Amino acid sequence: MKKIGLSVYMINVHSKNIKQKYIKTNEIYNNKSFVDIVEEFLNEMKGAYDRDDESENIFTTVKTDRTDKKDKDGRPDYKCIFGQIKTGDYGTASELVDSRTGKVSHNKTSNEAEVIPFVFGMLIPAGDRDNGIIIFQTEGRFGMKSSFEKRLRKYILEKYPDIDFNMGALLPTEYIEKVMKRGVLEKIKLICFQAPLDTRKALSVNEGIEIKEERIYYGPTGFIGKKKDAILGFLHGKNGLKEIIADENFIYDEMKMEFKIGNRKRTFNLNNISKIVPIIDITKEMEGRGDHPEYALVKSEIRKNALEFLEEVRTS
């Protein structure tokens, strides 16, 4: 099985006609919430595949699941929608080869798309909130976010032309600060985009070929405690990466940190702090479940992680 992941995004809705930046996600249009609008969109996408010739992609809704959450007193807590879609790209002809025999099993035409099922979930807190969480499942290098987002934006433009939405970073600086407090730093990765000449010579790499070089530090106990001020300074734009780790023997371009919180891992690329998208690896939870993970299992993981993220950023 390929690596199964969950990509987490913050979602906001804004009006095109007023200066107010964001509007309440639970009162979008005639008492409709944004979750209601997304549910309408998904229902419209059921049935035949929608074809987008610009991106050479097809898309359809397989199932939707509206399961709003109430608190212990029975009051509305979160509006939730989950679903499974199938999507894939066409436009390229290729041979499909059986990896076990090395024989061609099918000649794929440019009109055929390799379609994969994906699960997603969106949770928006009840009350006067202007944001929520949306999580997309990924499988290896394949995902559904771009095909979902493009079609949802087109649907909203046609049906609700006065509003638009943003789907982006999850309050990066505040969120990372919370992860630093709650989690355990398991790994630091430093990446040099162009390995030095000595490295290329040692590897006998052909002249003119550029390669990346990485250094990984496992279990750096004490790093966060001693470098906390430098990390926070970087997050708030007060200093650079070199104030966090200065290694004269390895000039790096990018720094990543991997934290563990309970059984979950969070990886952050500090060089792209304004666009941090947490990626959660759930491959182990899905092992032995067939060629593609079961809808109910992925939905459960999405729901659990969405609630965790919402609680982590709720007070931000």
Coordinates of C-alpha atoms in Angstrom, one line a residue:
M1 CA 0.0 0.0 0.0
K2 CA 1.2 3.5 -0.8
K3 CA 1.6 6.1 2.0
I4 CA -1.8 7.3 3.1
G5 CA -1.9 10.8 4.5
L6 CA -4.3 13.5 5.6
S7 CA -3.7 17.2 4.5
V8 CA -5.2 19.8 6.9
Y9 CA -6.3 23.2 5.8
M10 CA -8.1 26.2 7.3
I11 CA -11.2 27.4 5.4
N12 CA -12.7 30.9 5.5
V13 CA -15.6 32.5 3.6
H14 CA -15.7 36.1 2.6
S15 CA -18.1 38.5 0.8
K16 CA -17.2 40.1 -2.5
N17 CA -19.5 43.1 -1.9
I18 CA -18.4 44.4 1.5
K19 CA -15.1 45.3 3.0
Q20 CA -15.5 42.8 5.9
K21 CA -12.7 40.3 5.4
Y22 CA -14.5 37.2 6.5
I23 CA -18.2 36.3 7.1
K24 CA -19.7 33.9 9.6
T25 CA -19.5 30.4 8.1
N26 CA -22.8 29.4 9.7
E27 CA -24.9 32.3 8.3
I28 CA -23.8 32.5 4.6
Y29 CA -27.0 32.9 2.6
N30 CA -30.7 32.7 3.8
N31 CA -29.7 30.8 7.0
K32 CA -27.5 28.4 5.1
S33 CA -24.1 27.5 6.5
F34 CA -21.1 26.9 4.3
V35 CA -21.4 23.2 5.2
D36 CA -24.9 23.3 3.7
I37 CA -23.5 24.8 0.5
V38 CA -20.7 22.2 0.3
E39 CA -23.4 19.4 0.7
E40 CA -25.4 20.9 -2.2
F41 CA -22.3 20.9 -4.3
L42 CA -21.4 17.3 -3.6
N43 CA -24.9 16.1 -4.3
E44 CA -24.8 17.9 -7.7
M45 CA -21.6 16.1 -8.5
K46 CA -23.1 12.6 -7.9
G47 CA -23.7 10.4 -10.9
A48 CA -21.8 10.9 -14.1
Y49 CA -18.2 12.1 -14.0
D50 CA -17.6 15.8 -14.4
R51 CA -14.9 16.4 -17.0
D52 CA -12.6 19.4 -16.9
D53 CA -10.7 19.7 -20.2
E54 CA -8.5 22.5 -18.9
S55 CA -6.9 20.4 -16.1
E56 CA -7.6 17.1 -17.9
N57 CA -9.4 15.7 -14.9
I58 CA -12.6 13.9 -14.1
F59 CA -14.5 14.0 -10.8
T60 CA -17.6 12.5 -9.2
T61 CA -19.1 12.2 -5.7
V62 CA -19.5 8.6 -4.5
K63 CA -21.1 9.3 -1.1
T64 CA -21.8 12.1 1.4
D65 CA -22.3 11.8 5.1
R66 CA -23.7 14.8 7.1
T67 CA -23.0 14.0 10.8
D68 CA -23.1 17.2 12.9
K69 CA -21.6 17.0 16.4
K70 CA -23.3 18.1 19.6
D71 CA -21.7 18.8 23.0
K72 CA -22.4 16.8 26.2
D73 CA -25.5 19.0 26.9
G74 CA -27.0 18.3 23.4
R75 CA -26.2 21.7 22.0
P76 CA -24.7 22.2 18.5
D77 CA -20.9 22.0 18.7
Y78 CA -19.7 21.4 15.1
K79 CA -21.3 21.2 11.7
C80 CA -19.7 18.3 9.9
I81 CA -19.7 16.8 6.4
F82 CA -17.7 13.9 5.1
G83 CA -17.6 12.3 1.7
Q84 CA -15.9 10.1 -0.8
I85 CA -15.1 11.2 -4.3
K86 CA -13.4 9.6 -7.2
T87 CA -11.0 11.6 -9.4
G88 CA -8.2 11.1 -11.8
D89 CA -6.3 12.7 -14.7
Y90 CA -6.5 11.8 -18.4
G91 CA -4.6 13.2 -21.4
T92 CA -1.6 10.9 -21.6
A93 CA -1.3 7.6 -23.3
S94 CA 0.8 4.9 -21.6
E95 CA 1.4 1.2 -21.2
L96 CA 0.3 -0.4 -17.9
V97 CA 2.9 -3.1 -17.0
D98 CA 2.3 -5.9 -14.4
S99 CA 5.2 -5.3 -12.0
R100 CA 5.3 -9.1 -11.2
T101 CA 5.6 -10.4 -14.7
G102 CA 7.0 -7.3 -16.6
K103 CA 4.3 -7.8 -19.2
V104 CA 2.0 -5.1 -20.6
S105 CA -1.4 -5.7 -19.2
H106 CA -3.2 -2.7 -20.8
N107 CA -2.5 0.1 -23.3
K108 CA -4.0 3.2 -21.8
T109 CA -5.3 5.8 -24.2
S110 CA -5.2 9.6 -23.7
N111 CA -8.9 9.5 -23.0
E112 CA -8.7 7.1 -20.1
A113 CA -8.2 8.3 -16.5
E114 CA -6.7 6.5 -13.6
V115 CA -9.4 7.1 -11.0
I116 CA -8.7 6.7 -7.3
P117 CA -11.2 7.1 -4.4
F118 CA -10.5 9.7 -1.8
V119 CA -12.2 10.7 1.5
F120 CA -12.5 14.2 2.9
G121 CA -14.1 15.9 5.9
M122 CA -15.0 19.5 6.8
L123 CA -15.8 20.6 10.4
I124 CA -17.0 24.1 11.3
P125 CA -17.6 25.1 14.9
A126 CA -21.1 26.2 15.8
G127 CA -21.9 29.8 16.6
D128 CA -20.3 33.0 15.4
R129 CA -17.2 31.5 13.8
D130 CA -15.5 32.7 10.6
N131 CA -13.3 29.6 10.0
G132 CA -13.3 25.8 10.0
I133 CA -11.1 22.8 9.2
I134 CA -11.1 20.8 5.9
I135 CA -9.0 17.6 5.6
F136 CA -8.2 15.7 2.4
Q137 CA -6.9 12.2 2.2
T138 CA -3.9 11.6 0.0
E139 CA -2.5 8.3 -1.4
G140 CA 1.1 8.4 -2.4
R141 CA 1.6 11.4 -4.7
F142 CA -2.1 11.5 -5.6
G143 CA -4.7 13.7 -4.0
M144 CA -8.1 15.4 -4.5
K145 CA -7.7 18.9 -3.1
S146 CA -7.1 20.8 -6.4
S147 CA -9.9 19.0 -8.3
F148 CA -12.3 19.5 -5.3
E149 CA -11.4 23.2 -4.8
K150 CA -11.7 24.2 -8.4
R151 CA -15.1 22.7 -8.9
L152 CA -16.5 24.0 -5.6
R153 CA -15.3 27.5 -6.5
K154 CA -17.0 27.2 -9.9
Y155 CA -20.2 26.0 -8.2
I156 CA -20.2 28.9 -5.7
L157 CA -19.6 31.4 -8.5
E158 CA -22.7 30.2 -10.3
K159 CA -25.0 29.7 -7.4
Y160 CA -23.7 32.2 -4.8
P161 CA -21.8 34.9 -6.8
D162 CA -21.5 37.3 -3.8
I163 CA -19.2 35.0 -1.8
D164 CA -15.9 33.2 -2.2
F165 CA -13.7 31.1 0.1
N166 CA -10.1 30.7 1.0
M167 CA -8.5 27.3 1.7
G168 CA -5.0 27.7 3.1
A169 CA -2.5 27.6 6.0
L170 CA -3.6 26.6 9.5
L171 CA -2.6 29.6 11.7
P172 CA 1.0 28.5 11.3
T173 CA 2.9 30.4 14.0
E174 CA 0.3 29.9 16.8
Y175 CA -0.2 26.3 15.8
I176 CA 3.5 25.5 15.8
E177 CA 4.0 27.1 19.2
K178 CA 1.3 24.8 20.6
V179 CA 2.8 21.7 19.0
M180 CA 6.2 22.6 20.4
K181 CA 4.7 22.7 23.9
R182 CA 2.6 19.5 23.6
G183 CA 4.8 17.4 21.3
V184 CA 8.1 15.6 21.3
L185 CA 10.7 16.6 18.6
E186 CA 11.7 13.3 16.9
K187 CA 13.6 14.5 13.9
I188 CA 15.3 17.5 12.4
K189 CA 16.1 17.5 8.7
L190 CA 18.4 20.0 7.0
I191 CA 18.4 20.1 3.2
C192 CA 20.9 21.6 0.8
F193 CA 19.4 22.0 -2.6
Q194 CA 22.8 21.9 -4.4
A195 CA 25.3 19.5 -2.8
P196 CA 28.9 20.9 -2.6
L197 CA 31.5 19.8 -5.1
D198 CA 33.2 17.5 -2.6
T199 CA 30.0 15.5 -2.2
R200 CA 29.4 15.2 -5.9
K201 CA 33.0 14.0 -6.4
A202 CA 32.7 11.5 -3.6
L203 CA 29.6 10.1 -5.3
S204 CA 31.2 10.2 -8.8
V205 CA 28.2 12.2 -10.1
N206 CA 28.4 13.2 -13.8
E207 CA 29.5 16.7 -14.4
G208 CA 26.7 19.2 -14.6
I209 CA 24.3 17.1 -12.5
E210 CA 23.0 18.8 -9.4
I211 CA 21.9 16.7 -6.4
K212 CA 20.4 17.5 -3.1
E213 CA 22.0 16.6 0.2
E214 CA 20.3 16.1 3.5
R215 CA 21.3 15.7 7.1
I216 CA 18.9 14.1 9.5
Y217 CA 19.2 14.3 13.3
Y218 CA 17.1 11.8 15.2
G219 CA 15.9 12.2 18.8
P220 CA 17.4 15.6 19.5
T221 CA 16.4 15.7 23.1
G222 CA 16.9 19.2 24.7
F223 CA 16.9 21.0 21.3
I224 CA 13.5 22.7 21.8
G225 CA 14.3 23.8 25.3
K226 CA 17.6 25.4 24.4
K227 CA 16.5 26.8 21.0
K228 CA 13.0 27.8 21.8
D229 CA 13.7 31.6 21.7
A230 CA 15.5 31.3 18.4
I231 CA 12.6 29.2 16.9
L232 CA 10.0 31.7 18.1
G233 CA 12.1 34.5 16.9
F234 CA 12.2 33.0 13.4
L235 CA 8.4 32.3 13.5
H236 CA 7.8 36.0 14.3
G237 CA 10.4 37.3 11.7
K238 CA 13.0 38.4 14.2
N239 CA 15.9 36.2 13.1
G240 CA 16.9 33.7 10.4
L241 CA 17.3 29.9 10.4
K242 CA 21.0 30.1 11.0
E243 CA 20.2 31.4 14.5
I244 CA 18.5 28.1 15.1
I245 CA 21.2 25.8 13.7
A246 CA 24.5 27.1 12.6
D247 CA 26.7 24.4 11.0
E248 CA 29.8 25.7 9.2
N249 CA 30.4 22.3 7.7
F250 CA 26.9 22.1 6.2
I251 CA 25.3 25.1 4.5
Y252 CA 21.6 24.2 4.2
D253 CA 18.7 25.9 2.4
E254 CA 15.7 24.3 4.2
M255 CA 14.9 23.0 7.7
K256 CA 12.1 20.6 8.7
M257 CA 11.0 19.5 12.1
E258 CA 9.0 16.4 12.9
F259 CA 7.0 16.2 16.2
K260 CA 5.1 13.4 17.8
I261 CA 1.9 14.1 19.7
G262 CA 0.5 10.9 21.2
N263 CA 0.4 8.5 18.2
R264 CA 0.3 11.3 15.7
K265 CA 3.2 13.0 13.9
R266 CA 3.4 16.6 12.6
T267 CA 6.0 17.7 10.2
F268 CA 6.7 21.4 9.5
N269 CA 8.9 23.0 6.8
L270 CA 10.1 26.2 8.5
N271 CA 11.1 27.8 5.1
N272 CA 7.5 27.9 4.0
I273 CA 6.1 29.1 7.2
S274 CA 3.3 31.2 5.7
K275 CA 1.9 28.1 3.8
I276 CA 2.4 25.4 6.3
V277 CA 0.0 22.5 5.7
P278 CA 0.2 19.8 8.4
I279 CA 0.5 16.3 6.8
I280 CA -0.6 13.4 9.0
D281 CA 0.6 9.9 8.1
I282 CA -2.1 7.3 8.8
T283 CA -0.6 4.4 6.7
K284 CA -0.2 2.1 9.7
E285 CA -3.9 2.5 10.6
M286 CA -4.9 1.5 7.1
E287 CA -2.6 -1.5 6.6
G288 CA -4.2 -4.7 5.5
R289 CA -7.4 -3.0 4.4
G290 CA -7.3 -3.7 0.7
D291 CA -6.0 -1.8 -2.3
H292 CA -7.5 1.4 -1.0
P293 CA -8.4 2.3 2.6
E294 CA -12.0 1.8 3.7
Y295 CA -14.2 4.9 3.8
A296 CA -15.3 4.4 7.4
L297 CA -11.7 4.0 8.6
V298 CA -10.5 7.2 6.8
K299 CA -13.5 9.1 7.9
S300 CA -12.9 8.2 11.6
E301 CA -9.2 9.3 11.3
I302 CA -10.3 12.6 9.6
R303 CA -12.9 13.3 12.3
K304 CA -10.6 12.6 15.1
N305 CA -7.8 14.7 13.7
A306 CA -10.1 17.6 12.7
L307 CA -11.4 17.8 16.3
E308 CA -7.9 17.8 17.6
F309 CA -6.8 20.6 15.3
L310 CA -9.9 22.6 16.1
E311 CA -9.3 22.3 19.8
E312 CA -5.7 23.3 19.3
V313 CA -6.5 26.5 17.3
R314 CA -9.9 27.3 18.9
T315 CA -8.3 29.7 21.4
S316 CA -6.0 31.4 18.9

